[in-house]
Short mmCIF file of C-alpha atoms and ligand atoms in Angstrom, two decimals:
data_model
loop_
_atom_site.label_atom_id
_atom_site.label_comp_id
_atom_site.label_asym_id
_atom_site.label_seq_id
_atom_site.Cartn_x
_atom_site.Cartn_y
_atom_site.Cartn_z
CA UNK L 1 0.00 0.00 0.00
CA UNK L 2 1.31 3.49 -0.60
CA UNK L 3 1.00 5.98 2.28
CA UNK L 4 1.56 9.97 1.24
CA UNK L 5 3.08 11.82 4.74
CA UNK L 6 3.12 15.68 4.66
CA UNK L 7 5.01 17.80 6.76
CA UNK L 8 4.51 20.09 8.76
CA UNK L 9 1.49 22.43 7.87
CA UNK L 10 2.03 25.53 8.65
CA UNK L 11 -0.71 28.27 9.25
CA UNK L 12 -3.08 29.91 6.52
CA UNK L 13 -0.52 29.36 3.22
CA UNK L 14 0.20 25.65 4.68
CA UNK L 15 -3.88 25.08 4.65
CA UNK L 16 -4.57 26.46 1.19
CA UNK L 17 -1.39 24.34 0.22
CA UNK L 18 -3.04 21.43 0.95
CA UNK L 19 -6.39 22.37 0.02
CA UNK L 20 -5.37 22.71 -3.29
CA UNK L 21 -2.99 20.26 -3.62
CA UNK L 22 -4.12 17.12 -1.95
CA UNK L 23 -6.94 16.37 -5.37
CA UNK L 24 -3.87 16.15 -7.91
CA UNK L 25 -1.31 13.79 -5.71
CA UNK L 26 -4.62 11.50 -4.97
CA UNK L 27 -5.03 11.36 -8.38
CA UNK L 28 -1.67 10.81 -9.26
CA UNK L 29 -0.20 8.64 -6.47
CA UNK L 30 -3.33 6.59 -5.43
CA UNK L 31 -2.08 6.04 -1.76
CA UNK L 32 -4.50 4.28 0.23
CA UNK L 33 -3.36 6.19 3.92
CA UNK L 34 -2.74 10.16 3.54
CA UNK L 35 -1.09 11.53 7.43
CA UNK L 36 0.01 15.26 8.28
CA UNK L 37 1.57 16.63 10.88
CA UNK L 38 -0.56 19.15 11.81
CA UNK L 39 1.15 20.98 14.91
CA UNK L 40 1.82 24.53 13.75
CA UNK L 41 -1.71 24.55 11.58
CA UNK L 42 -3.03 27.35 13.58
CA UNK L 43 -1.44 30.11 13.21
CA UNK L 44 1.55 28.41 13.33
CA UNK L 45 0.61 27.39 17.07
CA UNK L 46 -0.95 23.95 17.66
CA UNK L 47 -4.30 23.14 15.74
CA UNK L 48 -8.49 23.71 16.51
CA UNK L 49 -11.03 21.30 16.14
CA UNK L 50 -12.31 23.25 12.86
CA UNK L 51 -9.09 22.90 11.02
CA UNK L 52 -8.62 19.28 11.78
CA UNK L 53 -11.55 18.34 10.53
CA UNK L 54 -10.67 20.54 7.44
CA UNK L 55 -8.08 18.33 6.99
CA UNK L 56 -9.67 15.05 7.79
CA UNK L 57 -12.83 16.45 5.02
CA UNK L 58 -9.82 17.08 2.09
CA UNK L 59 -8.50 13.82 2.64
CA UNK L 60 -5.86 13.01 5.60
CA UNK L 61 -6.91 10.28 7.64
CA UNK L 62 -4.66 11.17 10.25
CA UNK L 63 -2.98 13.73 12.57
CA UNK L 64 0.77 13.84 13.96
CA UNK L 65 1.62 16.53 16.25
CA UNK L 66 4.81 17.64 18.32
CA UNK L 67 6.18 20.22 20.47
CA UNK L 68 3.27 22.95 19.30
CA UNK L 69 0.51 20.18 20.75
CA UNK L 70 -0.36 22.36 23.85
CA UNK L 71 -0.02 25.96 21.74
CA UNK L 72 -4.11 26.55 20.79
CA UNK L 73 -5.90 25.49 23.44
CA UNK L 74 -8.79 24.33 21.73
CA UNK L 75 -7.06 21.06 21.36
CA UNK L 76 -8.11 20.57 25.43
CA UNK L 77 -11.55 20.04 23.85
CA UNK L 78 -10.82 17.57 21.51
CA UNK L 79 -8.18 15.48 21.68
CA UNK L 80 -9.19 13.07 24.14
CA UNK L 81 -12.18 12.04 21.24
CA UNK L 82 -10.31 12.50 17.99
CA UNK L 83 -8.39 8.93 17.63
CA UNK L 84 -6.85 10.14 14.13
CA UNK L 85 -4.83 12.42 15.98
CA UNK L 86 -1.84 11.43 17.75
CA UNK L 87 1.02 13.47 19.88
CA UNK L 88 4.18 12.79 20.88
CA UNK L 89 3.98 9.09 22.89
CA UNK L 90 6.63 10.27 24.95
CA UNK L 91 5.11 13.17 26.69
CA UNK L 92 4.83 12.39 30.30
CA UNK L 93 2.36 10.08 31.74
CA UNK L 94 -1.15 12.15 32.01
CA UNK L 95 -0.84 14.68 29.42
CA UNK L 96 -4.35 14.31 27.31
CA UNK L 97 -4.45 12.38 24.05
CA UNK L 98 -2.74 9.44 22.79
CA UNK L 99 0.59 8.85 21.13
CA UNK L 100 -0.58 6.50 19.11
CA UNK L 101 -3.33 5.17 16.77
CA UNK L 102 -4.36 2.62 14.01
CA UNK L 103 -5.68 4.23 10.95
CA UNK L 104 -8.44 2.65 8.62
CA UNK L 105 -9.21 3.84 5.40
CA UNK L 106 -9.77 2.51 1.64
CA UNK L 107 -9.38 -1.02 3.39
CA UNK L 108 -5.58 -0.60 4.43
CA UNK L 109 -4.15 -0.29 7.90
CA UNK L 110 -1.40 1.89 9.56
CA UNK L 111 -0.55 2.13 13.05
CA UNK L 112 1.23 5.26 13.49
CA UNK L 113 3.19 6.28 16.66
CA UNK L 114 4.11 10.00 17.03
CA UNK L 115 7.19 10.56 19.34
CA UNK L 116 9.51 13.91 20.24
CA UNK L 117 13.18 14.39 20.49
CA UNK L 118 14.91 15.29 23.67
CA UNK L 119 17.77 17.19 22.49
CA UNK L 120 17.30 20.88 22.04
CA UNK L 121 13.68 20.28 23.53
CA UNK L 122 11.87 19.83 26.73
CA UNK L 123 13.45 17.06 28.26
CA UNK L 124 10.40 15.22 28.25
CA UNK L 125 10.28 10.71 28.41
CA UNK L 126 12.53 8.61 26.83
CA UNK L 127 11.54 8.43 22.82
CA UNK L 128 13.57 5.16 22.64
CA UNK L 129 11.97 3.30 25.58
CA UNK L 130 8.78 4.73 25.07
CA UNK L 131 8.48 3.33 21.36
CA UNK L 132 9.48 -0.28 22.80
CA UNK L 133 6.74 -0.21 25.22
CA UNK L 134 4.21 0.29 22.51
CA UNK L 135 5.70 -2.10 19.86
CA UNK L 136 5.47 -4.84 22.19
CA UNK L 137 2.48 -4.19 23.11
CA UNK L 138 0.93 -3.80 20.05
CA UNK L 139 2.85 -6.53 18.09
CA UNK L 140 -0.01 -7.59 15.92
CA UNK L 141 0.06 -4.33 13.37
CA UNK L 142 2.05 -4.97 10.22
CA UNK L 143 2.64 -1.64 9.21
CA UNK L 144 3.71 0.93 11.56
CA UNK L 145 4.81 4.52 10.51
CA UNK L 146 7.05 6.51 13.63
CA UNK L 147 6.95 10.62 13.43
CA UNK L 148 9.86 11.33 14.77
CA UNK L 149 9.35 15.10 15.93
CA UNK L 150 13.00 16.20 16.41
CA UNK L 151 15.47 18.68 16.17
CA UNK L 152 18.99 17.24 15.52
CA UNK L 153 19.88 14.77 12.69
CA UNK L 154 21.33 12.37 14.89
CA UNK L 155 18.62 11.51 17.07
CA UNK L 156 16.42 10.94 14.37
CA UNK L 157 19.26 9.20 12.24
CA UNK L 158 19.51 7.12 15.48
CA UNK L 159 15.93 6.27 15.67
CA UNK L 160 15.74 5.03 12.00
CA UNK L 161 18.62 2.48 12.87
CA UNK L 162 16.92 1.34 16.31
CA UNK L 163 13.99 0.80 14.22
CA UNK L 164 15.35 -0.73 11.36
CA UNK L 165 13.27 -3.82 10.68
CA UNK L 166 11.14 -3.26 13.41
CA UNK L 167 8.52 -0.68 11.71
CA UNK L 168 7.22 0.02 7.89
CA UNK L 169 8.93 3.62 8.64
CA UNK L 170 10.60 6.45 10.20
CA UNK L 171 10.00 9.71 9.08
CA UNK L 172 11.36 13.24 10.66
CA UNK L 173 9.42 16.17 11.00
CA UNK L 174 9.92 19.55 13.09
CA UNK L 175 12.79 21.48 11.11
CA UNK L 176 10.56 22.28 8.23
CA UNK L 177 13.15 21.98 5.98
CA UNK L 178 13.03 18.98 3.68
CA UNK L 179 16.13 16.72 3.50
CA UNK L 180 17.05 14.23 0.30
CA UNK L 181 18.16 11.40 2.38
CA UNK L 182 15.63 9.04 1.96
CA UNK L 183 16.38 5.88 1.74
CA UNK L 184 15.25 2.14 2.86
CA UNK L 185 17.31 1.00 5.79
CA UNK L 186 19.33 -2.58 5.51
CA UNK L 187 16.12 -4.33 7.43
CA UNK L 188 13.66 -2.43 5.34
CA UNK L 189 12.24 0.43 7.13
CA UNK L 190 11.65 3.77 4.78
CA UNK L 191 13.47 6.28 6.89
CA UNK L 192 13.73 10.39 5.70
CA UNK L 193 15.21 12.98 8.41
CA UNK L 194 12.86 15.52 7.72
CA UNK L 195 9.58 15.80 5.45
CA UNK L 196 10.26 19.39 5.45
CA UNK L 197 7.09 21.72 5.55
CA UNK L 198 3.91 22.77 3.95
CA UNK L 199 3.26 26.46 4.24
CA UNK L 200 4.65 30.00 3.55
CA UNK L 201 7.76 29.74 1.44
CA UNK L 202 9.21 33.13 1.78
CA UNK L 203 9.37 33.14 5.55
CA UNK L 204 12.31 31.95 7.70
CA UNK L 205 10.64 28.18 8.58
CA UNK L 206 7.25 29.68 8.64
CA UNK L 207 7.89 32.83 10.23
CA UNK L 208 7.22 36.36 8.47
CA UNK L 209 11.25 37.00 7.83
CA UNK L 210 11.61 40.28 9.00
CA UNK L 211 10.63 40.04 12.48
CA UNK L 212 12.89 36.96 12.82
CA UNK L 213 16.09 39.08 10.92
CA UNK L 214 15.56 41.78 13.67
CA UNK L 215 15.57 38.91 16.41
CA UNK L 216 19.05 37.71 15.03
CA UNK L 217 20.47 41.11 14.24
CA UNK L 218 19.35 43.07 17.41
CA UNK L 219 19.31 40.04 20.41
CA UNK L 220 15.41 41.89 21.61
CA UNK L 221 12.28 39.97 22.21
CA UNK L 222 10.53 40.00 19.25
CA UNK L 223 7.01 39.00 18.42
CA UNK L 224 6.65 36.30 15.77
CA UNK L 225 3.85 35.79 13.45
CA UNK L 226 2.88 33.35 10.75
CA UNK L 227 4.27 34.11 7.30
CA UNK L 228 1.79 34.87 4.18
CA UNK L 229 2.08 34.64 0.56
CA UNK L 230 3.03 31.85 -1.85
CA UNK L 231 3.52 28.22 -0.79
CA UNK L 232 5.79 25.36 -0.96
CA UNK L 233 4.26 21.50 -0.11
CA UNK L 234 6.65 18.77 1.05
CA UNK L 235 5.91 15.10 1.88
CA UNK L 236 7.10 11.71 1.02
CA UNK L 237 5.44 8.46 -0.46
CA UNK L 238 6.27 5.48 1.23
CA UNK L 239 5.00 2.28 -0.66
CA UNK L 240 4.63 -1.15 1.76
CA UNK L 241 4.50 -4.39 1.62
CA UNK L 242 1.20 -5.30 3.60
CA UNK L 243 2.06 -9.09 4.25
CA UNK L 244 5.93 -8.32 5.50
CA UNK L 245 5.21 -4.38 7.00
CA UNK L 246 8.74 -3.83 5.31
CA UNK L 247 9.13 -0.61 2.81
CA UNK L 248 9.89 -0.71 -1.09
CA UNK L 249 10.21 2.36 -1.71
CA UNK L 250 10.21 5.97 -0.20
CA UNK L 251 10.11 9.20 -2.46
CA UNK L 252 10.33 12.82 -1.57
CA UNK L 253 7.36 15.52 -3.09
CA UNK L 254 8.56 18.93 -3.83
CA UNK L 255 6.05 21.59 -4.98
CA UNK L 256 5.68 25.29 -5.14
CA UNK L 257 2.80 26.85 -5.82
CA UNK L 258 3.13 27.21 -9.38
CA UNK L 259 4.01 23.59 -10.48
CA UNK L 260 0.37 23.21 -9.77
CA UNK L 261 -0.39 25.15 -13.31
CA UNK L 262 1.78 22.97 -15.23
CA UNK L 263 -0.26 19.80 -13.73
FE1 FE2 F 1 6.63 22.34 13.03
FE1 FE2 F 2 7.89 21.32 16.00
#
């Protein structure tokens, strides 16, 4: 089965970036499972109710989040009865939600595990242990895609090789900026260190630019807001093997905002 993962939306530009783009790649990629990560959706900050089902109306089946969960607090009166949205597993124990979920749709399955980083973030539970705990305890699912919401290459390098054989794929997201090592690790998990992002592509990762060039050049406290303008859409297509859970294939998507003219 072919799953299509999207990274990071990111605030009005990420939404209409999807809105508009999600008909063509169904049509041109058939994948059975379509997941976003959906944590800076809002504004940039976390996601509402109303946008999630936007989402889950153009398409995606399900939701990864990360370290911009908590940021719209909406999501307090939600997320405890949306099961196609996950956040990080390895939050401590009695934050609301789940970290993970099996997604139905178009008569496939995909249990998907969201996780976070620890380095350069809140040092929150152990990613590592925390992702044992669940495969063992939910041994029975085939395929299993991990969003690994990080911030260093190494962690999440580290996490595709603890993985390796273990789960259909690991897939970055939190830099927002897509990198071109995909590949399919030794034991056949699809691994990619970051999707990159969907939303505003003349900001600095999101962010209207000149607000964050007076944070670098002047040290102050600066107000950030989401970026506007054109867009950019970045996600990867992982195809499975359904008997095996192991990955054939994993291939990065690339689009601005006017390759969609020339489809
Ligand atoms: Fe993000
Ligand atoms: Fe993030």
């Amino acid at each position: 089965m072919k799953v299509l993962f999207i990274g990071d939306i990111v605030g009005n530009a990420g939404r209409k970036a999807l809105r508009e783009t999600l008909p063509h790649l169904k049509q041109k990629y058939n994948p059975s499972i379509i997941i976003a990560n959906g944590e800076n959706a809002a504004a940039g900050r976390g996601i509402t109710k109303a946008i999630a089902w936007d989402f889950f109306n153009w398409g995606v089946h399900g939701l990864t989040m990360g370290n911009h969960t908590w940021d719209n607090k909406d999501i307090f009166e939600f997320i405890d009865d949306e099961p196609r949205i996950v956040r990080p597993a390895n939050f401590p124990e009695g934050a609301p939600g789940r970290g993970h979920t099996l997604i139905k749709a178009n008569g496939k399955e995909l249990f998907i595990i969201n996780l976070q980083g620890r380095t350069f973030l809140p040092p929150i539970d152990c990613p590592f242990t925390k992702v044992d705990w669940i495969l063992e305890d939910h041994a029975e699912h085939k395929c299993v895609l991990v969003d690994l919401h990080a911030e260093t290459t190494s962690e999440k390098i580290a996490m595709g090789w603890y993985l390796d054989g273990r789960v259909s794929a690991v897939v970055g997201t939190h830099t927002h900026v897509q990198t071109n090592d995909n590949l399919i690790l030794p034991q056949g998990t699809a691994y990619v260190t970051d999707v990159g992002m969907t939303g505003p592509r003349d900001g600095v990762l999101g962010m209207e630019r000149n607000a964050v060039l007076q944070k670098f050049i002047t040290q102050m406290p600066v107000r950030f807001t989401v970026s506007e303008g054109s867009w950019h859409f970045h996600a990867v297509l992982i195809e499975m093997d359904e008997s095996t859970g192991a990955s054939k294939s994993i291939q990065l998507i690339r689009m601005n905002e006017e390759d969609l003219l020339l489809i």
